PDB file of C-alpha atoms in Angstrom:
ATOM      1  CA  MET I   1      12.791 -33.126   1.585  1.00 49.00           C
ATOM      2  CA  LYS I   2      16.003 -33.115  -0.151  1.00 55.00           C
ATOM      3  CA  ASP I   3      14.283 -34.252  -3.330  1.00 58.00           C
ATOM      4  CA  VAL I   4      12.017 -31.429  -3.484  1.00 63.00           C
ATOM      5  CA  PRO I   5      13.163 -28.843  -5.966  1.00 74.00           C
ATOM      6  CA  ALA I   6      13.893 -25.419  -4.659  1.00 82.00           C
ATOM      7  CA  TYR I   7      12.277 -23.691  -7.637  1.00 90.00           C
ATOM      8  CA  GLY I   8       9.847 -24.251 -10.473  1.00 91.00           C
ATOM      9  CA  LEU I   9       7.012 -24.757  -7.973  1.00 93.00           C
ATOM     10  CA  TRP I  10       4.635 -22.723  -9.976  1.00 95.00           C
ATOM     11  CA  SER I  11       1.574 -24.182  -8.243  1.00 95.00           C
ATOM     12  CA  LEU I  12       2.907 -22.366  -5.063  1.00 94.00           C
ATOM     13  CA  VAL I  13       3.545 -19.229  -6.969  1.00 96.00           C
ATOM     14  CA  ILE I  14      -0.183 -19.013  -8.146  1.00 96.00           C
ATOM     15  CA  ILE I  15      -1.631 -20.082  -4.781  1.00 96.00           C
ATOM     16  CA  ASN I  16       0.199 -17.700  -2.608  1.00 94.00           C
ATOM     17  CA  SER I  17      -0.187 -14.875  -5.098  1.00 95.00           C
ATOM     18  CA  LEU I  18      -3.912 -15.304  -5.108  1.00 95.00           C
ATOM     19  CA  ILE I  19      -4.076 -15.470  -1.328  1.00 92.00           C
ATOM     20  CA  PHE I  20      -2.618 -12.060  -0.962  1.00 89.00           C
ATOM     21  CA  ILE I  21      -4.087 -10.450  -4.131  1.00 91.00           C
ATOM     22  CA  ILE I  22      -7.720 -11.666  -3.247  1.00 90.00           C
ATOM     23  CA  PHE I  23      -7.262 -10.446   0.327  1.00 83.00           C
ATOM     24  CA  ALA I  24      -6.089  -6.955  -1.015  1.00 83.00           C
ATOM     25  CA  PHE I  25      -8.907  -6.958  -3.279  1.00 86.00           C
ATOM     26  CA  SER I  26     -11.666  -7.817  -0.723  1.00 80.00           C
ATOM     27  CA  PHE I  27     -10.269  -4.721   1.317  1.00 73.00           C
ATOM     28  CA  THR I  28      -9.670  -1.973  -1.442  1.00 72.00           C
ATOM     29  CA  LYS I  29     -12.447  -2.910  -3.872  1.00 76.00           C
ATOM     30  CA  PRO I  30     -10.905  -0.696  -6.704  1.00 78.00           C
ATOM     31  CA  LYS I  31     -13.647   1.391  -8.346  1.00 76.00           C
ATOM     32  CA  ASN I  32     -11.920   3.829 -10.516  1.00 76.00           C
ATOM     33  CA  PRO I  33      -8.821   3.938 -12.789  1.00 79.00           C
ATOM     34  CA  ARG I  34      -6.785   5.371  -9.858  1.00 73.00           C
ATOM     35  CA  ASP I  35      -7.612   2.546  -7.587  1.00 75.00           C
ATOM     36  CA  TRP I  36      -7.171  -0.187 -10.160  1.00 83.00           C
ATOM     37  CA  ARG I  37      -3.686   1.321 -10.755  1.00 79.00           C
ATOM     38  CA  SER I  38      -2.757   1.013  -6.965  1.00 78.00           C
ATOM     39  CA  PHE I  39      -4.262  -2.389  -6.817  1.00 84.00           C
ATOM     40  CA  SER I  40      -2.216  -3.523  -9.879  1.00 88.00           C
ATOM     41  CA  ALA I  41       0.888  -2.203  -8.678  1.00 86.00           C
ATOM     42  CA  PHE I  42       0.550  -4.172  -5.280  1.00 88.00           C
ATOM     43  CA  SER I  43      -0.532  -7.404  -7.329  1.00 92.00           C
ATOM     44  CA  ALA I  44       2.537  -6.991  -9.539  1.00 93.00           C
ATOM     45  CA  PHE I  45       4.772  -6.647  -6.286  1.00 94.00           C
ATOM     46  CA  ILE I  46       3.158  -9.839  -4.829  1.00 94.00           C
ATOM     47  CA  ILE I  47       3.594 -11.771  -8.152  1.00 96.00           C
ATOM     48  CA  ALA I  48       7.109 -10.762  -8.665  1.00 95.00           C
ATOM     49  CA  LEU I  49       7.940 -11.813  -5.029  1.00 95.00           C
ATOM     50  CA  PHE I  50       6.343 -15.218  -5.160  1.00 95.00           C
ATOM     51  CA  THR I  51       7.715 -15.904  -8.718  1.00 96.00           C
ATOM     52  CA  GLU I  52      11.215 -15.477  -7.273  1.00 94.00           C
ATOM     53  CA  MET I  53      10.434 -17.396  -4.000  1.00 94.00           C
ATOM     54  CA  TYR I  54       9.158 -20.468  -5.638  1.00 94.00           C
ATOM     55  CA  GLY I  55       9.424 -20.087  -9.388  1.00 94.00           C
ATOM     56  CA  PHE I  56      12.574 -18.603 -10.876  1.00 94.00           C
ATOM     57  CA  PRO I  57      15.205 -17.138  -8.745  1.00 93.00           C
ATOM     58  CA  LEU I  58      15.991 -14.104 -10.939  1.00 94.00           C
ATOM     59  CA  THR I  59      18.040 -12.019  -8.378  1.00 94.00           C
ATOM     60  CA  LEU I  60      20.159 -15.098  -7.443  1.00 93.00           C
ATOM     61  CA  TYR I  61      20.961 -15.739 -11.179  1.00 92.00           C
ATOM     62  CA  LEU I  62      21.826 -12.180 -11.634  1.00 94.00           C
ATOM     63  CA  LEU I  63      24.000 -12.086  -8.306  1.00 93.00           C
ATOM     64  CA  SER I  64      25.358 -15.748  -8.828  1.00 91.00           C
ATOM     65  CA  GLY I  65      28.882 -14.655 -10.030  1.00 91.00           C
ATOM     66  CA  TRP I  66      29.391 -12.287  -6.981  1.00 92.00           C
ATOM     67  CA  LEU I  67      27.842 -14.568  -4.520  1.00 91.00           C
ATOM     68  CA  GLN I  68      29.960 -17.633  -5.870  1.00 89.00           C
ATOM     69  CA  THR I  69      33.165 -15.487  -5.317  1.00 92.00           C
ATOM     70  CA  ARG I  70      32.280 -14.364  -1.823  1.00 90.00           C
ATOM     71  CA  PHE I  71      30.560 -17.616  -0.678  1.00 88.00           C
ATOM     72  CA  PRO I  72      32.412 -20.528  -2.704  1.00 87.00           C
ATOM     73  CA  LYS I  73      30.877 -23.186  -0.446  1.00 83.00           C
ATOM     74  CA  LEU I  74      27.261 -21.935  -0.808  1.00 83.00           C
ATOM     75  CA  ASP I  75      24.644 -23.713  -2.922  1.00 86.00           C
ATOM     76  CA  ILE I  76      23.407 -20.595  -4.664  1.00 84.00           C
ATOM     77  CA  PHE I  77      20.320 -21.850  -5.995  1.00 84.00           C
ATOM     78  CA  SER I  78      18.982 -23.533  -2.865  1.00 88.00           C
ATOM     79  CA  HIS I  79      15.908 -22.208  -1.146  1.00 88.00           C
ATOM     80  CA  ASP I  80      17.852 -21.237   1.963  1.00 89.00           C
ATOM     81  CA  ALA I  81      20.156 -18.884  -0.243  1.00 89.00           C
ATOM     82  CA  GLY I  82      17.094 -17.045  -1.296  1.00 89.00           C
ATOM     83  CA  HIS I  83      17.013 -15.574   2.136  1.00 91.00           C
ATOM     84  CA  LEU I  84      19.345 -13.114   1.092  1.00 90.00           C
ATOM     85  CA  TRP I  85      19.943 -11.320   4.436  1.00 91.00           C
ATOM     86  CA  TRP I  86      20.797 -14.644   5.896  1.00 91.00           C
ATOM     87  CA  THR I  87      23.097 -15.293   2.979  1.00 90.00           C
ATOM     88  CA  LEU I  88      24.817 -12.074   3.071  1.00 90.00           C
ATOM     89  CA  LEU I  89      25.360 -11.845   6.688  1.00 90.00           C
ATOM     90  CA  GLY I  90      26.870 -15.261   6.727  1.00 87.00           C
ATOM     91  CA  TRP I  91      24.568 -16.781   9.307  1.00 88.00           C
ATOM     92  CA  LYS I  92      24.281 -20.505   9.913  1.00 86.00           C
ATOM     93  CA  GLY I  93      21.241 -22.881  10.770  1.00 87.00           C
ATOM     94  CA  ASP I  94      17.822 -22.564   9.583  1.00 89.00           C
ATOM     95  CA  PRO I  95      17.085 -19.242   7.853  1.00 90.00           C
ATOM     96  CA  HIS I  96      13.608 -19.290   8.882  1.00 90.00           C
ATOM     97  CA  LEU I  97      14.524 -18.916  12.395  1.00 90.00           C
ATOM     98  CA  ASN I  98      17.032 -16.129  12.262  1.00 91.00           C
ATOM     99  CA  PRO I  99      15.935 -12.685  13.919  1.00 93.00           C
ATOM    100  CA  ILE I 100      15.407 -10.996  10.507  1.00 94.00           C
ATOM    101  CA  HIS I 101      13.112 -13.647   9.331  1.00 94.00           C
ATOM    102  CA  LEU I 102      11.186 -13.643  12.602  1.00 95.00           C
ATOM    103  CA  LEU I 103      10.856  -9.818  12.347  1.00 96.00           C
ATOM    104  CA  SER I 104       9.491 -10.235   8.840  1.00 96.00           C
ATOM    105  CA  SER I 105       6.854 -12.616   9.915  1.00 95.00           C
ATOM    106  CA  ILE I 106       5.770 -10.223  12.780  1.00 97.00           C
ATOM    107  CA  LEU I 107       5.427  -7.304  10.230  1.00 97.00           C
ATOM    108  CA  ILE I 108       3.694  -9.391   7.645  1.00 94.00           C
ATOM    109  CA  PHE I 109       1.016 -10.881  10.043  1.00 93.00           C
ATOM    110  CA  GLY I 110       0.773  -7.951  12.058  1.00 95.00           C
ATOM    111  CA  GLY I 111       0.257  -5.823   8.875  1.00 93.00           C
ATOM    112  CA  LEU I 112      -2.489  -8.145   7.927  1.00 89.00           C
ATOM    113  CA  ILE I 113      -4.307  -7.992  11.318  1.00 92.00           C
ATOM    114  CA  TYR I 114      -3.968  -4.254  11.224  1.00 93.00           C
ATOM    115  CA  LEU I 115      -5.366  -4.073   7.738  1.00 88.00           C
ATOM    116  CA  ALA I 116      -8.343  -6.362   8.685  1.00 86.00           C
ATOM    117  CA  SER I 117      -9.187  -4.271  11.740  1.00 91.00           C
ATOM    118  CA  ALA I 118      -9.124  -1.084   9.714  1.00 89.00           C
ATOM    119  CA  TRP I 119     -11.403  -2.557   6.969  1.00 85.00           C
ATOM    120  CA  GLU I 120     -13.986  -3.467   9.503  1.00 84.00           C
ATOM    121  CA  VAL I 121     -14.105   0.128  10.693  1.00 90.00           C
ATOM    122  CA  LEU I 122     -14.140   1.496   7.076  1.00 86.00           C
ATOM    123  CA  TYR I 123     -16.598  -1.004   5.878  1.00 83.00           C
ATOM    124  CA  LYS I 124     -19.116   0.032   8.677  1.00 87.00           C
ATOM    125  CA  ALA I 125     -18.461   3.779   7.942  1.00 89.00           C
ATOM    126  CA  GLN I 126     -19.086   3.285   4.284  1.00 83.00           C
ATOM    127  CA  ARG I 127     -22.337   1.373   4.899  1.00 85.00           C
ATOM    128  CA  SER I 128     -23.682   4.192   7.130  1.00 90.00           C
ATOM    129  CA  HIS I 129     -22.291   7.076   5.046  1.00 89.00           C
ATOM    130  CA  THR I 130     -20.309   8.361   8.044  1.00 92.00           C
ATOM    131  CA  LEU I 131     -16.671   9.223   8.597  1.00 93.00           C
ATOM    132  CA  ALA I 132     -14.293   6.381   9.774  1.00 92.00           C
ATOM    133  CA  THR I 133     -12.663   7.767  12.898  1.00 93.00           C
ATOM    134  CA  SER I 134     -12.540   4.936  15.545  1.00 94.00           C
ATOM    135  CA  GLY I 135     -10.367   1.940  15.817  1.00 94.00           C
ATOM    136  CA  PRO I 136      -7.141   2.304  13.730  1.00 95.00           C
ATOM    137  CA  TYR I 137      -8.637   5.501  12.288  1.00 95.00           C
ATOM    138  CA  ALA I 138      -8.506   7.038  15.608  1.00 95.00           C
ATOM    139  CA  THR I 139      -4.839   7.138  15.614  1.00 95.00           C
ATOM    140  CA  ILE I 140      -3.990   7.839  11.984  1.00 96.00           C
ATOM    141  CA  ARG I 141      -6.023   8.817   9.005  1.00 95.00           C
ATOM    142  CA  HIS I 142      -4.703   6.237   6.498  1.00 94.00           C
ATOM    143  CA  PRO I 143      -4.179   2.944   8.367  1.00 94.00           C
ATOM    144  CA  GLN I 144      -5.114   0.759   5.405  1.00 89.00           C
ATOM    145  CA  TYR I 145      -2.101   2.079   3.402  1.00 91.00           C
ATOM    146  CA  VAL I 146       0.317   2.020   6.230  1.00 95.00           C
ATOM    147  CA  ALA I 147      -0.703  -1.683   6.600  1.00 93.00           C
ATOM    148  CA  PHE I 148      -0.011  -2.461   3.010  1.00 91.00           C
ATOM    149  CA  ILE I 149       3.454  -0.773   3.419  1.00 94.00           C
ATOM    150  CA  ILE I 150       4.277  -2.655   6.622  1.00 96.00           C
ATOM    151  CA  ILE I 151       3.223  -5.956   4.816  1.00 94.00           C
ATOM    152  CA  MET I 152       5.534  -5.211   1.934  1.00 94.00           C
ATOM    153  CA  LEU I 153       8.416  -4.134   4.126  1.00 96.00           C
ATOM    154  CA  GLY I 154       8.055  -7.655   5.889  1.00 96.00           C
ATOM    155  CA  PHE I 155       8.320  -9.518   2.614  1.00 95.00           C
ATOM    156  CA  LEU I 156      11.337  -7.300   1.811  1.00 95.00           C
ATOM    157  CA  LEU I 157      13.031  -8.441   4.902  1.00 94.00           C
ATOM    158  CA  GLN I 158      12.097 -11.990   4.234  1.00 93.00           C
ATOM    159  CA  TRP I 159      12.770 -12.446   0.676  1.00 94.00           C
ATOM    160  CA  PRO I 160      14.502  -9.364  -0.922  1.00 94.00           C
ATOM    161  CA  THR I 161      14.641  -9.426  -4.739  1.00 94.00           C
ATOM    162  CA  ILE I 162      15.841  -6.593  -7.099  1.00 95.00           C
ATOM    163  CA  LEU I 163      12.396  -6.165  -8.702  1.00 94.00           C
ATOM    164  CA  THR I 164      10.715  -5.746  -5.318  1.00 95.00           C
ATOM    165  CA  LEU I 165      13.225  -3.540  -3.881  1.00 95.00           C
ATOM    166  CA  LEU I 166      12.843  -1.237  -7.055  1.00 95.00           C
ATOM    167  CA  MET I 167       8.893  -1.361  -6.823  1.00 94.00           C
ATOM    168  CA  PHE I 168       8.806  -0.575  -3.138  1.00 95.00           C
ATOM    169  CA  PRO I 169       9.362   3.122  -3.256  1.00 95.00           C
ATOM    170  CA  PHE I 170       7.248   3.430  -6.247  1.00 91.00           C
ATOM    171  CA  LEU I 171       4.381   1.795  -4.252  1.00 92.00           C
ATOM    172  CA  VAL I 172       4.851   3.939  -1.188  1.00 94.00           C
ATOM    173  CA  PHE I 173       4.534   7.026  -3.678  1.00 92.00           C
ATOM    174  CA  MET I 174       1.477   5.739  -5.186  1.00 89.00           C
ATOM    175  CA  TYR I 175      -0.123   5.097  -1.783  1.00 90.00           C
ATOM    176  CA  THR I 176       0.736   8.537  -0.582  1.00 92.00           C
ATOM    177  CA  ARG I 177      -0.873  10.207  -3.674  1.00 89.00           C
ATOM    178  CA  LEU I 178      -4.027   7.959  -3.373  1.00 87.00           C
ATOM    179  CA  ALA I 179      -4.313   8.824   0.292  1.00 91.00           C
ATOM    180  CA  ARG I 180      -4.305  12.603  -0.693  1.00 92.00           C
ATOM    181  CA  HIS I 181      -6.817  12.197  -3.418  1.00 89.00           C
ATOM    182  CA  GLU I 182      -9.162  10.429  -0.808  1.00 88.00           C
ATOM    183  CA  GLU I 183      -8.581  13.279   1.607  1.00 93.00           C
ATOM    184  CA  ARG I 184      -9.811  15.689  -0.953  1.00 93.00           C
ATOM    185  CA  ASP I 185     -12.775  13.527  -1.585  1.00 90.00           C
ATOM    186  CA  ALA I 186     -13.650  13.128   2.197  1.00 91.00           C
ATOM    187  CA  LEU I 187     -13.162  17.054   2.500  1.00 93.00           C
ATOM    188  CA  ALA I 188     -15.711  17.578  -0.158  1.00 93.00           C
ATOM    189  CA  GLU I 189     -18.275  15.059   1.367  1.00 91.00           C
ATOM    190  CA  PHE I 190     -17.913  15.704   5.110  1.00 92.00           C
ATOM    191  CA  GLY I 191     -16.637  19.320   5.197  1.00 93.00           C
ATOM    192  CA  ASP I 192     -15.834  20.652   8.626  1.00 94.00           C
ATOM    193  CA  GLU I 193     -16.264  17.316  10.296  1.00 94.00           C
ATOM    194  CA  TYR I 194     -13.326  16.052   8.176  1.00 94.00           C
ATOM    195  CA  ARG I 195     -11.334  19.329   8.885  1.00 94.00           C
ATOM    196  CA  HIS I 196     -11.732  18.569  12.625  1.00 94.00           C
ATOM    197  CA  TYR I 197     -10.700  15.061  12.192  1.00 94.00           C
ATOM    198  CA  ALA I 198      -7.618  15.881  10.110  1.00 94.00           C
ATOM    199  CA  LYS I 199      -6.534  18.642  12.550  1.00 93.00           C
ATOM    200  CA  ASN I 200      -6.445  16.169  15.369  1.00 92.00           C
ATOM    201  CA  THR I 201      -5.343  12.976  13.614  1.00 94.00           C
ATOM    202  CA  PRO I 202      -2.027  12.672  11.704  1.00 95.00           C
ATOM    203  CA  ALA I 203      -1.947  10.964   8.226  1.00 93.00           C
ATOM    204  CA  PHE I 204       0.568   8.211   8.419  1.00 94.00           C
ATOM    205  CA  PHE I 205       2.520   8.366  11.676  1.00 92.00           C
ATOM    206  CA  PRO I 206       0.689   8.170  15.219  1.00 90.00           C
ATOM    207  CA  ARG I 207       1.356  11.337  17.132  1.00 82.00           C
ATOM    208  CA  TRP I 208       2.400  10.810  20.796  1.00 73.00           C
ATOM    209  CA  GLY I 209       0.882  13.027  23.436  1.00 66.00           C
ATOM    210  CA  ASN I 210      -2.606  13.766  24.775  1.00 57.00           C
ATOM    211  CA  LYS I 211      -5.627  15.013  22.677  1.00 55.00           C
ATOM    212  CA  SER I 212      -5.195  18.355  24.086  1.00 52.00           C
ATOM    213  CA  ASP I 213      -1.693  18.879  22.739  1.00 52.00           C
ATOM    214  CA  ARG I 214      -3.125  17.480  19.262  1.00 51.00           C
ATOM    215  CA  SER I 215      -5.670  20.259  19.059  1.00 48.00           C
ATOM    216  CA  THR I 216      -3.038  22.855  18.822  1.00 47.00           C
ATOM    217  CA  LYS I 217      -1.497  21.229  15.698  1.00 50.00           C
ATOM    218  CA  ARG I 218      -2.394  22.351  12.281  1.00 50.00           C
ATOM    219  CA  PRO I 219      -4.210  19.828   9.714  1.00 51.00           C
ATOM    220  CA  GLU I 220      -1.972  17.858   7.603  1.00 50.00           C
ATOM    221  CA  ILE I 221      -4.091  18.024   4.508  1.00 47.00           C
TER     222      ILE I 221
END
């Protein structure tokens, strides 16, 4: 395993990027320029992530001078060093087994499962031309975008890079805007049914308490 290079593994960059991009495409099915911008931004995040994880460690190169001063015994361009939180915190052992990496795995796979469950509900609703209000949509109005954000947050914990850290707030902003656009479309299509749903269901963060309490809240449109 020591003979395996840490980077320059472009086949892994392509394979891993395609897996996540195709999965995202199968869920979002972009139809208009607004959808394509959102999908393209997520794809750029994924490609930037796996390019640095397996292809070219740009962040490590940019930080190499500082890292070499702070950690003189560290093999800066090893794969392990790319787990920056593990490196910066000075932890020892297998970086794949540290608490931050384990948390990142929970967020990534949990986000994928959450996204898939939301997709199932949304797909059935679109096929029957009804409002998606069950499953994850019974708790919040935009579980699909929350799932994408959870997945990206997991990757930022697992393999932070300068590019993806800069892209993350931009993507969160894009998803928020996209959600607001979709709410206006849903309001135009479903009218009072959507008003009632929005009044009792928060947009992004689950609301604790029983439904009778929720009915007193104002809609967050």
